[in-house]
Amino acid sequence: MERPNVLLALPDGQLAAAETALRRAGFEPVRLDESGPHVDLAAIDCDEQPEVAQQLHASLHDGRSVPTILIFGAEPPDYGTQGDEYAMKPCPPEALIYRLQAMLIRSGRALPGDAAGMGAEMSDTPMMGEGRVISVFAPKGGVGKTTVAVNMAVALREQTRDRVLLFDADVGVGNVTAVLEVPAKKGLIDLADSPPSEWTDLAFEHITAVHPDTGVRVLTWGSDPADSEKVTVDLLLAALRWGKANHAYVVVDNHPGYDDRTMAMLTLATEIFLVVTPEVGAIRNSAQFLALAREVGLGEIVRVVVNRANHGISVENMSQSLGLPIAATIVSNGPKAVMAANEGQPVIRKFPKEKIAQDLHNVARLVTQPPLPKEERETRRWWMRLGARASNA
Ligand SMILES: Nc1ncnc2c1ncn2[C@@H]1O[C@H](COP(=O)(O)OP(=O)(O)O)[C@@H](O)[C@H]1O
Ligand SMILES: [Mg+2]
């Protein structure tokens, strides 16, 4: 199987570590002085020798368009084009890999190790669909991730009537079908023994169930924790790519933690909803996650949702501790949450008039009717200016 070639123009001190990490992740690093080989992707440090970096970028976009990660310290370069990505320093090797994987997927290419789209089919591989990926995450379990994900999926469906996929990616643990009862009992695990060439659209359709009352489509990793190791990063990403291509919204219930599978899923999110409860421990974990998210270039897409917001630490204090506005709050309503779950019904359908249901609908409205923050109305953020420049280029 072909490994994607990645041209690395990085400072000498960082090159060796990046090369090792890239090889381990299935990429083939290419150095600047190795003339000749075909280049699939590139990562350029824009600060070391700015003129050289710009020339290199131009040569990668002269008669071809090599998706490039532009790594910068203070000021982003102004020569980026569409298909390029920006990464702020520091950009450690793991962050570089997640960004490269995301670029491959966004450009409709297969990931290393994902033979489904490689070889003869490569040039015919369709572009990835435009569905939005709403990832629900928390560093620790028990804070309400599944509750938010399930109700978000149902609310998006009710608000838009579009196709919605609820994707249980809490591998080994999660069981969204305990909260949202669906007839079929298949999952990604049933594809784990097949070669990637058999991970077709039809195969994913076969393991997807439909919640009869709402029409929300449900894809789970499986249900037997004993087999859960067989659900690989490649399989999850192939499923996500299919989900994105065939649904307007994919709502992902993630595993709580920083394992490779979860990080890969988060990398492809359009929005990350970080669920936090008003407790010191949960806030501390969430602050750590926010720092990591910023490090790997995902900081801009994180929104904080406070669950059980009417207890414990105040929303204002939480916002201060996290250094971010709170996008939405959900009240605690234990009895109603449990009664709904016992019937395999989402709480927003079972008790639509309760405050908890209205709060959960408002979380989904952040996706369907995003509010325009004040500072954005006044001055457009730097990356929006960048985007406009890039699309004019
Ligand atoms: N706002 C809430 N009010 C009352 N109970 C809640 C609320 N959110 C979640 N729960 C309950 O808390 C438990 C854990 O929630 P869950 O969504 O499964 O968390 P996670 O997926 O993060 O582990 C469940 O029993 C759920 O019904
Ligand atoms: Mg859960």
GROMACS .gro file of C-alpha atoms and ligand atoms in nm:
model
  421
    1MET     CA    1   0.000   0.000   0.000
    2GLU     CA    2   0.125   0.345  -0.085
    3ARG     CA    3   0.224   0.576   0.197
    4PRO     CA    4   0.138   0.943   0.138
    5ASN     CA    5   0.458   1.146   0.089
    6VAL     CA    6   0.483   1.448   0.315
    7LEU     CA    7   0.737   1.718   0.238
    8LEU     CA    8   0.871   1.848   0.570
    9ALA     CA    9   1.032   2.191   0.575
   10LEU     CA   10   1.097   2.221   0.947
   11PRO     CA   11   1.383   2.354   1.157
   12ASP     CA   12   1.670   2.101   1.187
   13GLY     CA   13   1.604   2.048   1.558
   14GLN     CA   14   1.249   1.924   1.493
   15LEU     CA   15   1.297   1.722   1.176
   16ALA     CA   16   1.406   1.386   1.315
   17ALA     CA   17   1.129   1.361   1.576
   18ALA     CA   18   0.866   1.461   1.320
   19GLU     CA   19   0.998   1.205   1.069
   20THR     CA   20   0.984   0.922   1.321
   21ALA     CA   21   0.631   1.011   1.431
   22LEU     CA   22   0.510   1.044   1.070
   23ARG     CA   23   0.654   0.706   0.970
   24ARG     CA   24   0.484   0.544   1.266
   25ALA     CA   25   0.154   0.696   1.155
   26GLY     CA   26   0.189   0.554   0.802
   27PHE     CA   27   0.323   0.861   0.619
   28GLU     CA   28   0.649   0.885   0.424
   29PRO     CA   29   0.843   1.196   0.520
   30VAL     CA   30   1.035   1.367   0.239
   31ARG     CA   31   1.315   1.618   0.303
   32LEU     CA   32   1.364   1.936   0.107
   33ASP     CA   33   1.697   1.818  -0.030
   34GLU     CA   34   1.554   1.488  -0.157
   35SER     CA   35   1.463   1.613  -0.500
   36GLY     CA   36   1.225   1.420  -0.715
   37PRO     CA   37   0.965   1.226  -0.523
   38HIS     CA   38   0.603   1.303  -0.580
   39VAL     CA   39   0.462   1.501  -0.286
   40ASP     CA   40   0.107   1.447  -0.152
   41LEU     CA   41   0.113   1.687   0.143
   42ALA     CA   42   0.352   1.939   0.292
   43ALA     CA   43   0.427   2.103   0.626
   44ILE     CA   44   0.625   2.427   0.615
   45ASP     CA   45   0.769   2.631   0.900
   46CYS     CA   46   0.705   2.984   0.776
   47ASP     CA   47   0.932   3.171   1.018
   48GLU     CA   48   1.279   3.016   0.985
   49GLN     CA   49   1.352   3.148   0.636
   50PRO     CA   50   1.041   3.337   0.528
   51GLU     CA   51   1.143   3.387   0.164
   52VAL     CA   52   1.237   3.024   0.118
   53ALA     CA   53   0.911   2.917   0.279
   54GLN     CA   54   0.711   3.138   0.046
   55GLN     CA   55   0.898   3.016  -0.263
   56LEU     CA   56   0.848   2.657  -0.156
   57HIS     CA   57   0.478   2.719  -0.106
   58ALA     CA   58   0.456   2.877  -0.450
   59SER     CA   59   0.629   2.579  -0.610
   60LEU     CA   60   0.379   2.346  -0.442
   61HIS     CA   61   0.095   2.546  -0.597
   62ASP     CA   62   0.244   2.595  -0.942
   63GLY     CA   63   0.040   2.380  -1.179
   64ARG     CA   64  -0.060   2.159  -0.887
   65SER     CA   65  -0.215   2.211  -0.548
   66VAL     CA   66  -0.040   2.028  -0.267
   67PRO     CA   67  -0.238   2.070   0.058
   68THR     CA   68   0.005   2.238   0.296
   69ILE     CA   69   0.018   2.306   0.668
   70LEU     CA   70   0.165   2.650   0.729
   71ILE     CA   71   0.322   2.661   1.073
   72PHE     CA   72   0.378   3.004   1.221
   73GLY     CA   73   0.465   3.168   1.552
   74ALA     CA   74   0.316   3.517   1.571
   75GLU     CA   75   0.177   3.625   1.233
   76PRO     CA   76   0.015   3.384   0.986
   77PRO     CA   77   0.167   3.406   0.636
   78ASP     CA   78  -0.046   3.586   0.377
   79TYR     CA   79   0.019   3.353   0.086
   80GLY     CA   80  -0.195   3.055   0.192
   81THR     CA   81  -0.445   2.922  -0.059
   82GLN     CA   82  -0.760   2.717  -0.027
   83GLY     CA   83  -0.680   2.365   0.085
   84ASP     CA   84  -0.400   2.486   0.310
   85GLU     CA   85  -0.413   2.473   0.689
   86TYR     CA   86  -0.262   2.699   0.951
   87ALA     CA   87  -0.098   2.572   1.269
   88MET     CA   88   0.024   2.794   1.545
   89LYS     CA   89   0.345   2.707   1.727
   90PRO     CA   90   0.422   2.501   1.915
   91CYS     CA   91   0.310   2.226   1.679
   92PRO     CA   92   0.437   1.897   1.826
   93PRO     CA   93   0.461   1.586   1.602
   94GLU     CA   94   0.130   1.440   1.728
   95ALA     CA   95  -0.049   1.763   1.642
   96LEU     CA   96   0.112   1.760   1.298
   97ILE     CA   97  -0.010   1.407   1.236
   98TYR     CA   98  -0.369   1.483   1.334
   99ARG     CA   99  -0.368   1.784   1.104
  100LEU     CA  100  -0.220   1.582   0.817
  101GLN     CA  101  -0.481   1.309   0.867
  102ALA     CA  102  -0.756   1.567   0.868
  103MET     CA  103  -0.619   1.725   0.547
  104LEU     CA  104  -0.608   1.389   0.373
  105ILE     CA  105  -0.966   1.318   0.468
  106ARG     CA  106  -1.086   1.666   0.375
  107SER     CA  107  -0.928   1.635   0.033
  108GLY     CA  108  -1.119   1.310  -0.019
  109ARG     CA  109  -0.813   1.090   0.015
  110ALA     CA  110  -0.781   0.771   0.214
  111LEU     CA  111  -0.582   0.764   0.533
  112PRO     CA  112  -0.265   0.556   0.548
  113GLY     CA  113  -0.377   0.202   0.627
  114ASP     CA  114  -0.721   0.261   0.477
  115ALA     CA  115  -0.692   0.050   0.163
  116ALA     CA  116  -1.053   0.119   0.063
  117GLY     CA  117  -0.962   0.431  -0.128
  118MET     CA  118  -0.608   0.348  -0.232
  119GLY     CA  119  -0.460   0.217  -0.553
  120ALA     CA  120  -0.660   0.222  -0.873
  121GLU     CA  121  -0.957   0.390  -0.710
  122MET     CA  122  -0.752   0.672  -0.567
  123SER     CA  123  -0.818   0.931  -0.835
  124ASP     CA  124  -1.189   0.842  -0.844
  125THR     CA  125  -1.236   0.870  -0.468
  126PRO     CA  126  -1.524   1.112  -0.424
  127MET     CA  127  -1.473   1.427  -0.223
  128MET     CA  128  -1.582   1.404   0.134
  129GLY     CA  129  -1.942   1.516   0.186
  130GLU     CA  130  -2.023   1.844   0.350
  131GLY     CA  131  -2.220   1.722   0.653
  132ARG     CA  132  -2.131   1.885   0.983
  133VAL     CA  133  -1.965   1.677   1.251
  134ILE     CA  134  -2.083   1.774   1.599
  135SER     CA  135  -1.853   1.602   1.848
  136VAL     CA  136  -1.963   1.574   2.210
  137PHE     CA  137  -1.669   1.532   2.443
  138ALA     CA  138  -1.568   1.534   2.809
  139PRO     CA  139  -1.237   1.414   2.953
  140LYS     CA  140  -1.420   1.204   3.215
  141GLY     CA  141  -1.735   0.990   3.204
  142GLY     CA  142  -2.060   1.052   3.385
  143VAL     CA  143  -2.100   1.424   3.309
  144GLY     CA  144  -2.381   1.387   3.054
  145LYS     CA  145  -2.207   1.335   2.720
  146THR     CA  146  -2.445   1.067   2.603
  147THR     CA  147  -2.747   1.261   2.725
  148VAL     CA  148  -2.632   1.568   2.530
  149ALA     CA  149  -2.539   1.367   2.217
  150VAL     CA  150  -2.866   1.173   2.197
  151ASN     CA  151  -3.085   1.475   2.261
  152MET     CA  152  -2.875   1.689   2.025
  153ALA     CA  153  -2.932   1.435   1.746
  154VAL     CA  154  -3.307   1.424   1.805
  155ALA     CA  155  -3.331   1.803   1.839
  156LEU     CA  156  -3.134   1.860   1.517
  157ARG     CA  157  -3.369   1.624   1.340
  158GLU     CA  158  -3.677   1.799   1.480
  159GLN     CA  159  -3.543   2.145   1.404
  160THR     CA  160  -3.421   2.079   1.050
  161ARG     CA  161  -3.585   1.755   0.925
  162ASP     CA  162  -3.245   1.684   0.768
  163ARG     CA  163  -3.066   1.351   0.779
  164VAL     CA  164  -2.900   1.307   1.118
  165LEU     CA  165  -2.658   1.032   1.218
  166LEU     CA  166  -2.592   0.962   1.585
  167PHE     CA  167  -2.250   0.795   1.603
  168ASP     CA  168  -2.158   0.612   1.924
  169ALA     CA  169  -1.778   0.630   1.921
  170ASP     CA  170  -1.737   0.570   2.295
  171VAL     CA  171  -1.564   0.244   2.205
  172GLY     CA  172  -1.576  -0.021   2.475
  173VAL     CA  173  -1.805   0.176   2.701
  174GLY     CA  174  -2.080   0.371   2.531
  175ASN     CA  175  -2.423   0.243   2.463
  176VAL     CA  176  -2.642   0.512   2.310
  177THR     CA  177  -2.900   0.246   2.226
  178ALA     CA  178  -2.972   0.213   2.598
  179VAL     CA  179  -3.102   0.570   2.586
  180LEU     CA  180  -3.239   0.569   2.232
  181GLU     CA  181  -3.390   0.231   2.160
  182VAL     CA  182  -3.343   0.104   1.805
  183PRO     CA  183  -3.432  -0.233   1.655
  184ALA     CA  184  -3.103  -0.357   1.505
  185LYS     CA  185  -2.811  -0.466   1.717
  186LYS     CA  186  -2.518  -0.437   1.478
  187GLY     CA  187  -2.215  -0.213   1.498
  188LEU     CA  188  -1.875  -0.122   1.354
  189ILE     CA  189  -1.738  -0.426   1.531
  190ASP     CA  190  -1.916  -0.638   1.267
  191LEU     CA  191  -1.689  -0.484   1.001
  192ALA     CA  192  -1.370  -0.511   1.205
  193ASP     CA  193  -1.266  -0.848   1.062
  194SER     CA  194  -1.325  -0.743   0.700
  195PRO     CA  195  -1.053  -0.577   0.493
  196PRO     CA  196  -1.096  -0.203   0.439
  197SER     CA  197  -1.195  -0.268   0.076
  198GLU     CA  198  -1.520  -0.408   0.215
  199TRP     CA  199  -1.600  -0.098   0.418
  200THR     CA  200  -1.837   0.025   0.150
  201ASP     CA  201  -2.131   0.264   0.174
  202LEU     CA  202  -2.359  -0.038   0.165
  203ALA     CA  203  -2.171  -0.204   0.450
  204PHE     CA  204  -2.213   0.106   0.668
  205GLU     CA  205  -2.582   0.129   0.573
  206HIS     CA  206  -2.628  -0.232   0.684
  207ILE     CA  207  -2.500  -0.168   1.034
  208THR     CA  208  -2.696   0.157   1.077
  209ALA     CA  209  -3.031   0.147   1.257
  210VAL     CA  210  -3.314   0.400   1.248
  211HIS     CA  211  -3.494   0.524   1.558
  212PRO     CA  212  -3.858   0.470   1.454
  213ASP     CA  213  -4.016   0.771   1.629
  214THR     CA  214  -3.769   1.036   1.519
  215GLY     CA  215  -3.595   0.905   1.207
  216VAL     CA  216  -3.255   0.965   1.368
  217ARG     CA  217  -3.007   0.717   1.223
  218VAL     CA  218  -2.785   0.539   1.474
  219LEU     CA  219  -2.441   0.388   1.420
  220THR     CA  220  -2.269   0.227   1.717
  221TRP     CA  221  -1.921   0.082   1.767
  222GLY     CA  222  -2.085  -0.239   1.895
  223SER     CA  223  -2.172  -0.359   2.239
  224ASP     CA  224  -1.922  -0.622   2.353
  225PRO     CA  225  -1.628  -0.457   2.532
  226ALA     CA  226  -1.423  -0.776   2.490
  227ASP     CA  227  -1.386  -0.709   2.115
  228SER     CA  228  -1.358  -0.334   2.133
  229GLU     CA  229  -0.983  -0.323   2.050
  230LYS     CA  230  -1.070  -0.442   1.699
  231VAL     CA  231  -1.242  -0.111   1.624
  232THR     CA  232  -0.944   0.073   1.475
  233VAL     CA  233  -0.883   0.441   1.408
  234ASP     CA  234  -0.907   0.367   1.035
  235LEU     CA  235  -1.245   0.198   1.072
  236LEU     CA  236  -1.382   0.485   1.282
  237LEU     CA  237  -1.256   0.744   1.035
  238ALA     CA  238  -1.393   0.551   0.738
  239ALA     CA  239  -1.731   0.541   0.912
  240LEU     CA  240  -1.713   0.911   0.989
  241ARG     CA  241  -1.628   0.988   0.628
  242TRP     CA  242  -1.928   0.786   0.514
  243GLY     CA  243  -2.146   0.958   0.776
  244LYS     CA  244  -2.036   1.303   0.664
  245ALA     CA  245  -2.094   1.224   0.298
  246ASN     CA  246  -2.447   1.095   0.358
  247HIS     CA  247  -2.595   1.308   0.637
  248ALA     CA  248  -2.643   1.677   0.705
  249TYR     CA  249  -2.533   1.627   1.066
  250VAL     CA  250  -2.323   1.362   1.236
  251VAL     CA  251  -2.342   1.379   1.616
  252VAL     CA  252  -2.054   1.189   1.775
  253ASP     CA  253  -2.065   1.060   2.132
  254ASN     CA  254  -1.692   1.030   2.204
  255HIS     CA  255  -1.492   0.821   2.446
  256PRO     CA  256  -1.377   1.025   2.747
  257GLY     CA  257  -0.999   1.041   2.717
  258TYR     CA  258  -0.708   1.122   2.489
  259ASP     CA  259  -0.658   0.790   2.310
  260ASP     CA  260  -0.572   0.787   1.939
  261ARG     CA  261  -0.922   0.693   1.832
  262THR     CA  262  -1.081   0.983   2.015
  263MET     CA  263  -0.820   1.236   1.905
  264ALA     CA  264  -0.863   1.130   1.542
  265MET     CA  265  -1.240   1.170   1.569
  266LEU     CA  266  -1.207   1.513   1.733
  267THR     CA  267  -0.972   1.628   1.458
  268LEU     CA  268  -1.249   1.589   1.203
  269ALA     CA  269  -1.514   1.770   1.405
  270THR     CA  270  -1.681   2.085   1.277
  271GLU     CA  271  -1.780   2.173   1.634
  272ILE     CA  272  -1.673   2.022   1.965
  273PHE     CA  273  -1.922   2.049   2.252
  274LEU     CA  274  -1.728   2.015   2.575
  275VAL     CA  275  -1.966   1.901   2.850
  276VAL     CA  276  -1.870   2.022   3.196
  277THR     CA  277  -2.043   1.984   3.532
  278PRO     CA  278  -2.005   2.254   3.798
  279GLU     CA  279  -1.743   2.072   4.005
  280VAL     CA  280  -1.379   2.152   4.069
  281GLY     CA  281  -1.252   1.822   3.925
  282ALA     CA  282  -1.454   1.844   3.606
  283ILE     CA  283  -1.349   2.205   3.552
  284ARG     CA  284  -0.982   2.117   3.601
  285ASN     CA  285  -1.004   1.830   3.348
  286SER     CA  286  -1.184   2.052   3.104
  287ALA     CA  287  -0.921   2.325   3.135
  288GLN     CA  288  -0.655   2.064   3.051
  289PHE     CA  289  -0.854   1.956   2.748
  290LEU     CA  290  -0.893   2.315   2.631
  291ALA     CA  291  -0.516   2.363   2.651
  292LEU     CA  292  -0.460   2.049   2.444
  293ALA     CA  293  -0.729   2.149   2.195
  294ARG     CA  294  -0.557   2.483   2.141
  295GLU     CA  295  -0.223   2.308   2.099
  296VAL     CA  296  -0.352   2.086   1.820
  297GLY     CA  297  -0.538   2.370   1.650
  298LEU     CA  298  -0.889   2.278   1.761
  299GLY     CA  299  -0.937   2.557   2.017
  300GLU     CA  300  -1.157   2.770   1.791
  301ILE     CA  301  -1.424   2.505   1.748
  302VAL     CA  302  -1.479   2.416   2.114
  303ARG     CA  303  -1.800   2.532   2.285
  304VAL     CA  304  -1.857   2.478   2.654
  305VAL     CA  305  -2.191   2.338   2.772
  306VAL     CA  306  -2.254   2.325   3.145
  307ASN     CA  307  -2.471   2.030   3.248
  308ARG     CA  308  -2.655   2.025   3.582
  309ALA     CA  309  -2.586   2.398   3.585
  310ASN     CA  310  -2.820   2.476   3.875
  311HIS     CA  311  -2.592   2.308   4.130
  312GLY     CA  312  -2.242   2.379   4.259
  313ILE     CA  313  -2.006   2.637   4.109
  314SER     CA  314  -2.171   2.928   3.930
  315VAL     CA  315  -2.169   2.963   3.554
  316GLU     CA  316  -1.978   3.293   3.582
  317ASN     CA  317  -1.702   3.132   3.786
  318MET     CA  318  -1.680   2.841   3.545
  319SER     CA  319  -1.650   3.074   3.250
  320GLN     CA  320  -1.372   3.258   3.431
  321SER     CA  321  -1.182   2.941   3.523
  322LEU     CA  322  -1.201   2.810   3.167
  323GLY     CA  323  -1.131   3.143   3.001
  324LEU     CA  324  -1.421   3.090   2.762
  325PRO     CA  325  -1.784   3.199   2.752
  326ILE     CA  326  -2.038   2.932   2.843
  327ALA     CA  327  -2.233   2.859   2.524
  328ALA     CA  328  -2.531   2.692   2.692
  329THR     CA  329  -2.651   2.548   3.022
  330ILE     CA  330  -2.870   2.249   3.104
  331VAL     CA  331  -3.057   2.220   3.433
  332SER     CA  332  -3.044   1.906   3.642
  333ASN     CA  333  -3.356   1.695   3.640
  334GLY     CA  334  -3.268   1.349   3.767
  335PRO     CA  335  -3.617   1.200   3.786
  336LYS     CA  336  -3.713   1.300   3.432
  337ALA     CA  337  -3.376   1.195   3.286
  338VAL     CA  338  -3.406   0.850   3.445
  339MET     CA  339  -3.772   0.801   3.351
  340ALA     CA  340  -3.702   0.889   2.989
  341ALA     CA  341  -3.394   0.663   2.972
  342ASN     CA  342  -3.591   0.372   3.119
  343GLU     CA  343  -3.831   0.394   2.827
  344GLY     CA  344  -3.555   0.426   2.570
  345GLN     CA  345  -3.681   0.776   2.490
  346PRO     CA  346  -3.482   1.098   2.474
  347VAL     CA  347  -3.591   1.339   2.745
  348ILE     CA  348  -3.677   1.611   2.493
  349ARG     CA  349  -3.945   1.388   2.345
  350LYS     CA  350  -4.075   1.232   2.663
  351PHE     CA  351  -4.096   1.561   2.856
  352PRO     CA  352  -4.089   1.837   2.594
  353LYS     CA  353  -4.236   2.101   2.828
  354GLU     CA  354  -3.973   2.060   3.102
  355LYS     CA  355  -3.691   2.312   3.135
  356ILE     CA  356  -3.433   2.036   3.078
  357ALA     CA  357  -3.589   1.970   2.735
  358GLN     CA  358  -3.588   2.337   2.641
  359ASP     CA  359  -3.227   2.366   2.752
  360LEU     CA  360  -3.130   2.066   2.539
  361HIS     CA  361  -3.310   2.215   2.237
  362ASN     CA  362  -3.114   2.535   2.292
  363VAL     CA  363  -2.789   2.340   2.278
  364ALA     CA  364  -2.890   2.216   1.933
  365ARG     CA  365  -2.987   2.571   1.833
  366LEU     CA  366  -2.621   2.666   1.875
  367VAL     CA  367  -2.572   2.450   1.566
  368THR     CA  368  -2.885   2.539   1.368
  369GLN     CA  369  -2.899   2.911   1.457
  370PRO     CA  370  -2.550   3.009   1.568
  371PRO     CA  371  -2.548   3.339   1.759
  372LEU     CA  372  -2.313   3.603   1.624
  373PRO     CA  373  -2.081   3.703   1.908
  374LYS     CA  374  -2.041   4.074   1.969
  375GLU     CA  375  -1.672   4.099   1.894
  376GLU     CA  376  -1.723   3.916   1.568
  377ARG     CA  377  -1.975   4.174   1.449
  378GLU     CA  378  -1.731   4.454   1.520
  379THR     CA  379  -1.401   4.310   1.408
  380ARG     CA  380  -1.376   3.992   1.209
  381ARG     CA  381  -1.145   3.742   1.367
  382TRP     CA  382  -0.802   3.698   1.218
  383TRP     CA  383  -0.877   3.357   1.077
  384MET     CA  384  -1.186   3.485   0.898
  385ARG     CA  385  -0.976   3.753   0.738
  386LEU     CA  386  -0.730   3.483   0.648
  387GLY     CA  387  -1.004   3.270   0.497
  388ALA     CA  388  -1.122   3.559   0.283
  389ARG     CA  389  -0.766   3.627   0.167
  390ALA     CA  390  -0.715   3.261   0.089
  391SER     CA  391  -1.031   3.236  -0.120
  392ASN     CA  392  -0.936   3.552  -0.310
  393ALA     CA  393  -0.595   3.411  -0.390
  394LIG     N1  394  -2.912   1.737   3.330
  394LIG     C1  395  -2.925   1.618   3.389
  394LIG     N2  396  -3.011   1.603   3.493
  394LIG     C2  397  -3.025   1.485   3.554
  394LIG     N3  398  -2.961   1.374   3.520
  394LIG     C3  399  -2.873   1.380   3.419
  394LIG     C4  400  -2.852   1.501   3.347
  394LIG     N4  401  -2.760   1.476   3.252
  394LIG     C5  402  -2.727   1.346   3.264
  394LIG     N5  403  -2.794   1.288   3.364
  394LIG     C6  404  -2.784   1.148   3.409
  394LIG     O1  405  -2.650   1.126   3.452
  394LIG     C7  406  -2.606   0.997   3.416
  394LIG     C8  407  -2.479   1.009   3.331
  394LIG     O2  408  -2.512   1.075   3.211
  394LIG     P1  409  -2.452   1.029   3.071
  394LIG     O3  410  -2.516   1.114   2.968
  394LIG     O4  411  -2.465   0.881   3.054
  394LIG     O5  412  -2.301   1.070   3.093
  394LIG     P2  413  -2.167   1.029   3.010
  394LIG     O6  414  -2.210   0.986   2.875
  394LIG     O7  415  -2.086   1.153   3.012
  394LIG     O8  416  -2.104   0.919   3.089
  394LIG     C9  417  -2.723   0.933   3.343
  394LIG     O9  418  -2.792   0.852   3.432
  394LIG    C10  419  -2.808   1.049   3.299
  394LIG    O10  420  -2.946   1.014   3.289
  395MG      MG  421  -2.176   0.804   2.777
   0.00000   0.00000   0.00000
